Amino acid sequence: MNNRIRSVRFFAPVLTLCAAIFCGASLAQNFPNHTVTFIVGYSPGGAIDQSARLLAQELSKRWGQPIVVDNRPGANGTIAATAVANAKPDGYTILVTATSHNLNKFVNKDLRYDVEKSFSPVAMTVDVSNILVVKADAPYQTLDQFITAVKAAPEQFSYASQGIGGIPHLAGEMFKLKTGTRIMHVPYKGAAQGMTDLIGGVVDMSIPSTGSVMNFIEQGKLRALAVASNQRFKQLPNVPTFAESGVPDFIVSTWHGLLAPADTPPEIVFKINADVNEIIQKEAFKNALLTQGSVAAEPLTPDQFSQRLKKELKIYGEVASAINLGAQ
């Protein structure tokens, strides 16, 4: 009898582990078996919405299930993020968001969720470098010429962003810190009016994502001076990086990615991640993104995506602290 008891005690944890592994594998194998919802915190037609719909179309084909793209714009994406943070953690409700998701931590002190703890990073889909642009007929042909002009007339230059706390805002402040320049920040309630005023000469520069200004550059309405990446942008091979232009360690990018509610089963997170990573490596998908002005991200595991977000929070947290962002 004692031997039987000892055997039961020995094998019970093993059987429990095997059952957990089997259940996890079964859960992932059966996912999804009904409609999945992508909640997007931005209006239809924008870069994030476009990449979300493109991915949803490809995943729907792969999964044999419909994927609904639910746009819930407003409050810099926090309305959508709140909805997903409170959703059932089963993989059927996914947040499609961007870099601004992280930045909301420094801008909005009244968030009803925790930027890090309320979500499980799933996959990054797009990674687009930001780029410094001026109006096409500006007298500066290079970044060095622009910096020289700004230093010669401090506080007489301005830069546009789509709002306080967004990537173009923090990129502008990083630029000022790294170059020792003084440039007035002019926040807009969206990117469109800021670009209109930049083209019209109301403001002097901006550092938006390449995707958001490619059409203006190709149309000859804006001039690109430097790209905030380790390497030149494929579609603008003649535009140098900041490092090549004398401003080292100036790397700024705008990502799009998928976040699930916290406590979503890791088996489901890994399945979605694997399927997304296969899709974003296909040439047809990459080319479709390029037509939208976006660039497919390098495939990351959920843990690598999580580490990317943590690193980004640290970098932008330092900039936010330096400019006292929360008080603006």
Coordinates of C-alpha atoms in Angstrom, one line a residue:
M1 CA 0.0 0.0 0.0
N2 CA 2.8 2.4 0.9
N3 CA 4.5 1.7 -2.5
R4 CA 1.2 2.6 -4.2
I5 CA 0.9 5.8 -2.3
R6 CA 4.5 6.8 -3.1
S7 CA 3.8 6.0 -6.8
V8 CA 0.7 8.1 -6.9
R9 CA 2.6 11.0 -5.2
F10 CA 5.5 10.6 -7.7
F11 CA 3.4 10.4 -10.9
A12 CA 0.7 13.0 -9.9
P13 CA 2.8 16.1 -10.8
V14 CA 4.0 14.4 -14.0
L15 CA 0.4 13.6 -15.0
T16 CA -0.6 17.2 -14.2
L17 CA 2.2 18.6 -16.4
C18 CA 1.3 16.3 -19.3
A19 CA -2.3 17.3 -19.0
A20 CA -1.4 21.0 -19.1
I21 CA 0.8 20.5 -22.1
F22 CA -1.9 18.5 -23.9
C23 CA -4.6 21.1 -23.1
G24 CA -2.3 24.0 -24.2
A25 CA -1.5 22.3 -27.5
S26 CA -5.2 21.5 -28.0
L27 CA -6.1 25.1 -27.2
A28 CA -3.7 26.5 -29.8
Q29 CA -4.7 23.8 -32.4
N30 CA -8.4 24.8 -32.2
F31 CA -7.7 28.5 -32.3
P32 CA -9.6 30.3 -33.8
N33 CA -12.9 28.6 -34.2
H34 CA -15.0 31.8 -34.6
T35 CA -14.7 35.5 -35.4
V36 CA -11.6 37.4 -34.2
T37 CA -11.8 41.2 -33.6
F38 CA -8.9 43.6 -34.3
I39 CA -9.6 46.8 -32.4
V40 CA -7.8 49.8 -33.9
G41 CA -7.5 53.1 -32.0
Y42 CA -7.4 55.2 -35.1
S43 CA -9.7 56.3 -37.9
P44 CA -10.2 54.3 -41.1
G45 CA -7.8 55.1 -43.9
G46 CA -4.7 55.9 -41.8
A47 CA -1.4 54.0 -41.9
I48 CA -2.3 51.8 -38.8
D49 CA -5.8 51.0 -40.1
Q50 CA -4.4 50.1 -43.5
S51 CA -1.8 47.7 -42.2
A52 CA -4.3 46.2 -39.8
R53 CA -6.8 45.5 -42.6
L54 CA -4.1 44.0 -44.8
L55 CA -3.0 41.7 -42.1
A56 CA -6.6 40.8 -41.2
Q57 CA -7.2 39.8 -44.7
E58 CA -4.2 37.4 -44.8
L59 CA -4.9 35.9 -41.4
S60 CA -8.5 35.3 -42.3
K61 CA -7.5 33.3 -45.3
R62 CA -5.0 31.3 -43.2
W63 CA -7.4 30.7 -40.3
G64 CA -10.6 30.2 -42.2
Q65 CA -12.4 32.6 -39.9
P66 CA -13.5 36.2 -40.3
I67 CA -11.5 39.0 -38.7
V68 CA -13.5 42.2 -38.0
V69 CA -11.5 45.4 -37.9
D70 CA -13.2 47.6 -35.3
N71 CA -12.1 51.3 -35.4
R72 CA -12.4 53.1 -32.1
P73 CA -10.5 56.4 -32.6
G74 CA -10.0 59.0 -30.0
A75 CA -7.8 60.0 -27.1
N76 CA -4.6 59.0 -28.9
G77 CA -5.6 55.3 -29.0
T78 CA -6.5 55.0 -25.3
I79 CA -10.2 54.3 -26.0
A80 CA -9.3 51.2 -28.0
A81 CA -6.6 50.1 -25.5
T82 CA -9.0 50.3 -22.6
A83 CA -11.5 48.1 -24.4
V84 CA -8.9 45.4 -25.1
A85 CA -7.4 45.7 -21.6
N86 CA -10.8 44.8 -20.3
A87 CA -11.6 42.1 -22.9
K88 CA -11.6 38.4 -22.2
P89 CA -8.0 37.1 -22.5
D90 CA -8.8 34.4 -25.1
G91 CA -7.1 35.7 -28.2
Y92 CA -10.3 36.7 -29.9
T93 CA -9.9 40.4 -29.1
I94 CA -6.6 42.0 -30.2
L95 CA -5.4 45.5 -30.1
V96 CA -3.7 46.9 -33.2
T97 CA -1.7 49.8 -32.1
A98 CA 1.6 51.7 -32.6
T99 CA 4.4 53.5 -30.8
S100 CA 2.0 56.0 -29.3
H101 CA 0.6 53.2 -27.1
N102 CA 3.8 53.3 -25.1
L103 CA 4.0 57.1 -25.1
N104 CA 0.6 57.5 -23.5
K105 CA 2.2 56.4 -20.3
F106 CA 4.0 59.7 -20.1
V107 CA 1.2 61.9 -21.5
N108 CA -1.9 60.7 -19.8
K109 CA -1.7 60.2 -16.0
D110 CA -5.4 59.0 -15.9
L111 CA -5.1 55.9 -18.0
R112 CA -7.5 53.2 -16.9
Y113 CA -5.0 50.5 -17.7
D114 CA -1.3 49.8 -17.3
V115 CA 0.6 50.2 -20.5
E116 CA 2.8 47.2 -19.7
K117 CA 0.9 45.0 -17.3
S118 CA -2.5 45.1 -18.9
F119 CA -1.3 43.5 -22.2
S120 CA 0.5 40.6 -23.7
P121 CA 2.8 41.6 -26.6
V122 CA 2.0 39.3 -29.6
A123 CA 3.8 40.5 -32.7
M124 CA 5.2 43.5 -34.5
T125 CA 4.0 44.0 -38.0
V126 CA 5.4 47.3 -39.2
D127 CA 8.6 49.2 -38.4
V128 CA 9.0 52.5 -40.2
S129 CA 11.9 54.9 -39.6
N130 CA 11.1 58.6 -39.0
I131 CA 12.6 61.2 -41.2
L132 CA 13.4 64.9 -40.9
V133 CA 11.6 66.9 -43.6
V134 CA 11.4 70.6 -44.6
K135 CA 9.5 72.3 -47.3
A136 CA 10.7 71.6 -50.8
D137 CA 12.0 75.2 -51.5
A138 CA 13.8 75.6 -48.2
P139 CA 17.3 77.0 -48.6
Y140 CA 18.9 74.0 -46.7
Q141 CA 20.0 71.1 -48.8
T142 CA 21.6 69.1 -46.0
L143 CA 21.0 68.5 -42.3
D144 CA 24.2 70.3 -41.4
Q145 CA 23.0 73.4 -43.3
F146 CA 19.7 73.3 -41.4
I147 CA 21.3 72.9 -38.0
T148 CA 23.7 75.9 -38.8
A149 CA 20.7 78.0 -39.8
V150 CA 18.8 77.1 -36.6
K151 CA 21.8 77.9 -34.4
A152 CA 22.2 81.3 -36.1
A153 CA 18.6 82.2 -35.3
P154 CA 17.6 80.5 -32.0
E155 CA 13.9 80.2 -31.2
Q156 CA 13.0 81.5 -34.6
F157 CA 12.4 78.1 -36.0
S158 CA 9.5 75.7 -35.3
Y159 CA 8.6 72.1 -35.8
A160 CA 5.3 70.4 -36.3
S161 CA 3.9 67.3 -34.6
Q162 CA 0.5 65.6 -34.6
G163 CA 0.1 66.3 -30.9
I164 CA 1.8 66.4 -27.6
G165 CA 3.4 63.0 -26.7
G166 CA 3.5 61.5 -30.1
I167 CA 6.6 60.2 -31.8
P168 CA 7.2 63.3 -34.0
H169 CA 7.0 65.4 -30.8
L170 CA 9.5 63.4 -28.9
A171 CA 11.7 63.0 -32.0
G172 CA 11.8 66.8 -32.2
E173 CA 12.8 67.2 -28.6
M174 CA 15.5 64.5 -29.0
F175 CA 16.8 66.4 -32.0
K176 CA 17.0 69.6 -29.9
L177 CA 18.8 67.8 -27.1
K178 CA 21.3 66.1 -29.4
T179 CA 22.1 69.2 -31.5
G180 CA 21.9 71.9 -28.9
T181 CA 19.3 73.8 -30.8
R182 CA 16.2 75.7 -29.7
I183 CA 13.2 75.1 -31.8
M184 CA 9.5 75.9 -30.9
H185 CA 7.2 72.9 -30.9
V186 CA 3.8 73.4 -32.7
P187 CA 1.4 70.6 -31.9
Y188 CA -1.5 69.9 -34.2
K189 CA -4.6 67.8 -33.7
G190 CA -3.5 65.4 -36.3
A191 CA -0.8 64.9 -38.9
A192 CA -2.6 66.4 -42.0
Q193 CA -2.8 70.0 -40.9
G194 CA 0.8 69.9 -39.7
M195 CA 2.0 68.7 -43.1
T196 CA -0.1 71.4 -44.8
D197 CA 1.5 74.1 -42.7
L198 CA 5.0 72.7 -43.2
I199 CA 4.5 72.7 -47.0
G200 CA 3.1 76.2 -46.7
G201 CA 6.1 77.5 -44.7
V202 CA 4.1 78.1 -41.5
V203 CA 6.4 75.8 -39.6
D204 CA 10.0 74.9 -40.6
M205 CA 10.4 71.1 -40.1
S206 CA 8.9 67.9 -38.8
I207 CA 10.2 64.4 -38.0
P208 CA 7.2 62.1 -39.0
S209 CA 7.3 58.5 -40.2
T210 CA 8.5 58.0 -43.7
G211 CA 5.2 56.4 -44.6
S212 CA 3.2 59.4 -43.7
V213 CA 5.2 61.8 -45.9
M214 CA 6.4 59.7 -48.9
N215 CA 3.7 61.1 -51.2
F216 CA 4.7 64.7 -50.4
I217 CA 8.3 63.9 -51.0
E218 CA 7.6 62.2 -54.3
Q219 CA 5.4 65.0 -55.3
G220 CA 8.2 67.5 -54.7
K221 CA 6.3 69.3 -51.9
L222 CA 8.7 68.3 -49.1
R223 CA 12.5 67.7 -49.0
A224 CA 14.0 65.0 -46.8
L225 CA 17.2 65.8 -45.0
A226 CA 18.0 62.7 -42.9
V227 CA 16.4 59.4 -41.9
A228 CA 16.5 58.3 -38.2
S229 CA 17.7 54.8 -38.9
N230 CA 20.9 52.7 -38.9
Q231 CA 20.6 52.5 -42.7
R232 CA 19.1 54.4 -45.5
F233 CA 15.5 54.0 -46.5
K234 CA 15.1 51.8 -49.5
Q235 CA 12.7 54.1 -51.3
L236 CA 14.9 57.2 -50.6
P237 CA 18.4 55.9 -51.3
N238 CA 19.9 59.4 -51.6
V239 CA 18.7 60.6 -48.2
P240 CA 21.5 60.0 -45.6
T241 CA 21.0 58.8 -42.1
F242 CA 21.4 61.1 -39.1
A243 CA 24.7 59.4 -38.3
E244 CA 26.0 60.0 -41.8
S245 CA 24.9 63.7 -41.3
G246 CA 26.9 64.1 -38.1
V247 CA 24.2 63.3 -35.5
P248 CA 25.0 59.9 -34.1
D249 CA 22.7 57.6 -32.1
F250 CA 19.5 59.2 -33.5
I251 CA 17.3 56.2 -34.1
V252 CA 13.5 56.9 -34.1
S253 CA 10.9 54.6 -35.6
T254 CA 7.2 54.1 -35.6
W255 CA 6.0 50.5 -35.2
H256 CA 2.6 48.8 -35.6
G257 CA 1.9 45.7 -33.6
L258 CA -0.6 43.4 -32.0
L259 CA -1.3 43.3 -28.2
A260 CA -3.6 40.9 -26.5
P261 CA -5.2 41.3 -23.0
A262 CA -2.9 40.3 -20.2
D263 CA -3.1 36.6 -19.2
T264 CA -4.0 35.4 -22.7
P265 CA -2.8 31.8 -22.9
P266 CA 0.8 31.7 -24.1
E267 CA -0.1 28.9 -26.6
I268 CA -2.5 31.2 -28.4
V269 CA -0.1 34.1 -28.3
F270 CA 2.6 32.0 -29.8
K271 CA 0.3 30.7 -32.5
I272 CA -0.8 34.2 -33.6
N273 CA 2.9 35.3 -33.5
A274 CA 4.0 32.4 -35.7
D275 CA 1.3 33.0 -38.2
V276 CA 1.8 36.8 -38.3
N277 CA 5.6 36.3 -38.7
E278 CA 5.1 34.0 -41.7
I279 CA 2.8 36.5 -43.4
I280 CA 5.0 39.6 -42.9
Q281 CA 8.0 37.8 -44.5
K282 CA 6.1 37.2 -47.8
E283 CA 7.2 39.4 -50.7
A284 CA 3.6 40.1 -51.7
F285 CA 2.7 41.3 -48.2
K286 CA 5.9 43.4 -48.0
N287 CA 5.1 45.0 -51.4
A288 CA 1.5 45.7 -50.4
L289 CA 2.8 47.5 -47.3
L290 CA 5.3 49.5 -49.4
T291 CA 2.4 50.8 -51.5
Q292 CA 0.9 52.1 -48.2
G293 CA 4.2 53.7 -47.3
S294 CA 5.0 51.2 -44.6
V295 CA 7.7 48.6 -44.1
A296 CA 7.3 45.1 -42.8
A297 CA 9.0 44.6 -39.4
E298 CA 11.7 41.9 -38.9
P299 CA 10.0 38.9 -37.2
L300 CA 10.1 39.0 -33.4
T301 CA 9.0 36.5 -30.9
P302 CA 6.6 37.7 -28.2
D303 CA 9.4 38.0 -25.7
Q304 CA 11.6 40.0 -28.2
F305 CA 8.7 42.3 -28.9
S306 CA 8.2 42.7 -25.1
Q307 CA 11.9 43.6 -24.7
R308 CA 11.6 46.1 -27.6
L309 CA 8.7 47.8 -25.8
K310 CA 10.6 48.0 -22.5
K311 CA 13.7 49.5 -24.1
E312 CA 11.6 52.0 -25.9
L313 CA 9.8 53.0 -22.7
K314 CA 13.2 53.6 -21.1
I315 CA 14.5 55.8 -23.9
Y316 CA 11.3 57.9 -24.3
G317 CA 10.9 58.0 -20.6
E318 CA 14.2 59.8 -20.3
V319 CA 13.2 62.3 -23.0
A320 CA 9.8 62.8 -21.3
S321 CA 11.5 63.5 -18.0
A322 CA 14.0 65.9 -19.6
I323 CA 11.2 68.1 -21.1
N324 CA 8.7 67.5 -18.2
L325 CA 6.2 66.0 -20.6
G326 CA 3.5 65.2 -18.1
A327 CA 3.1 68.9 -17.2
Q328 CA 2.6 70.0 -20.9

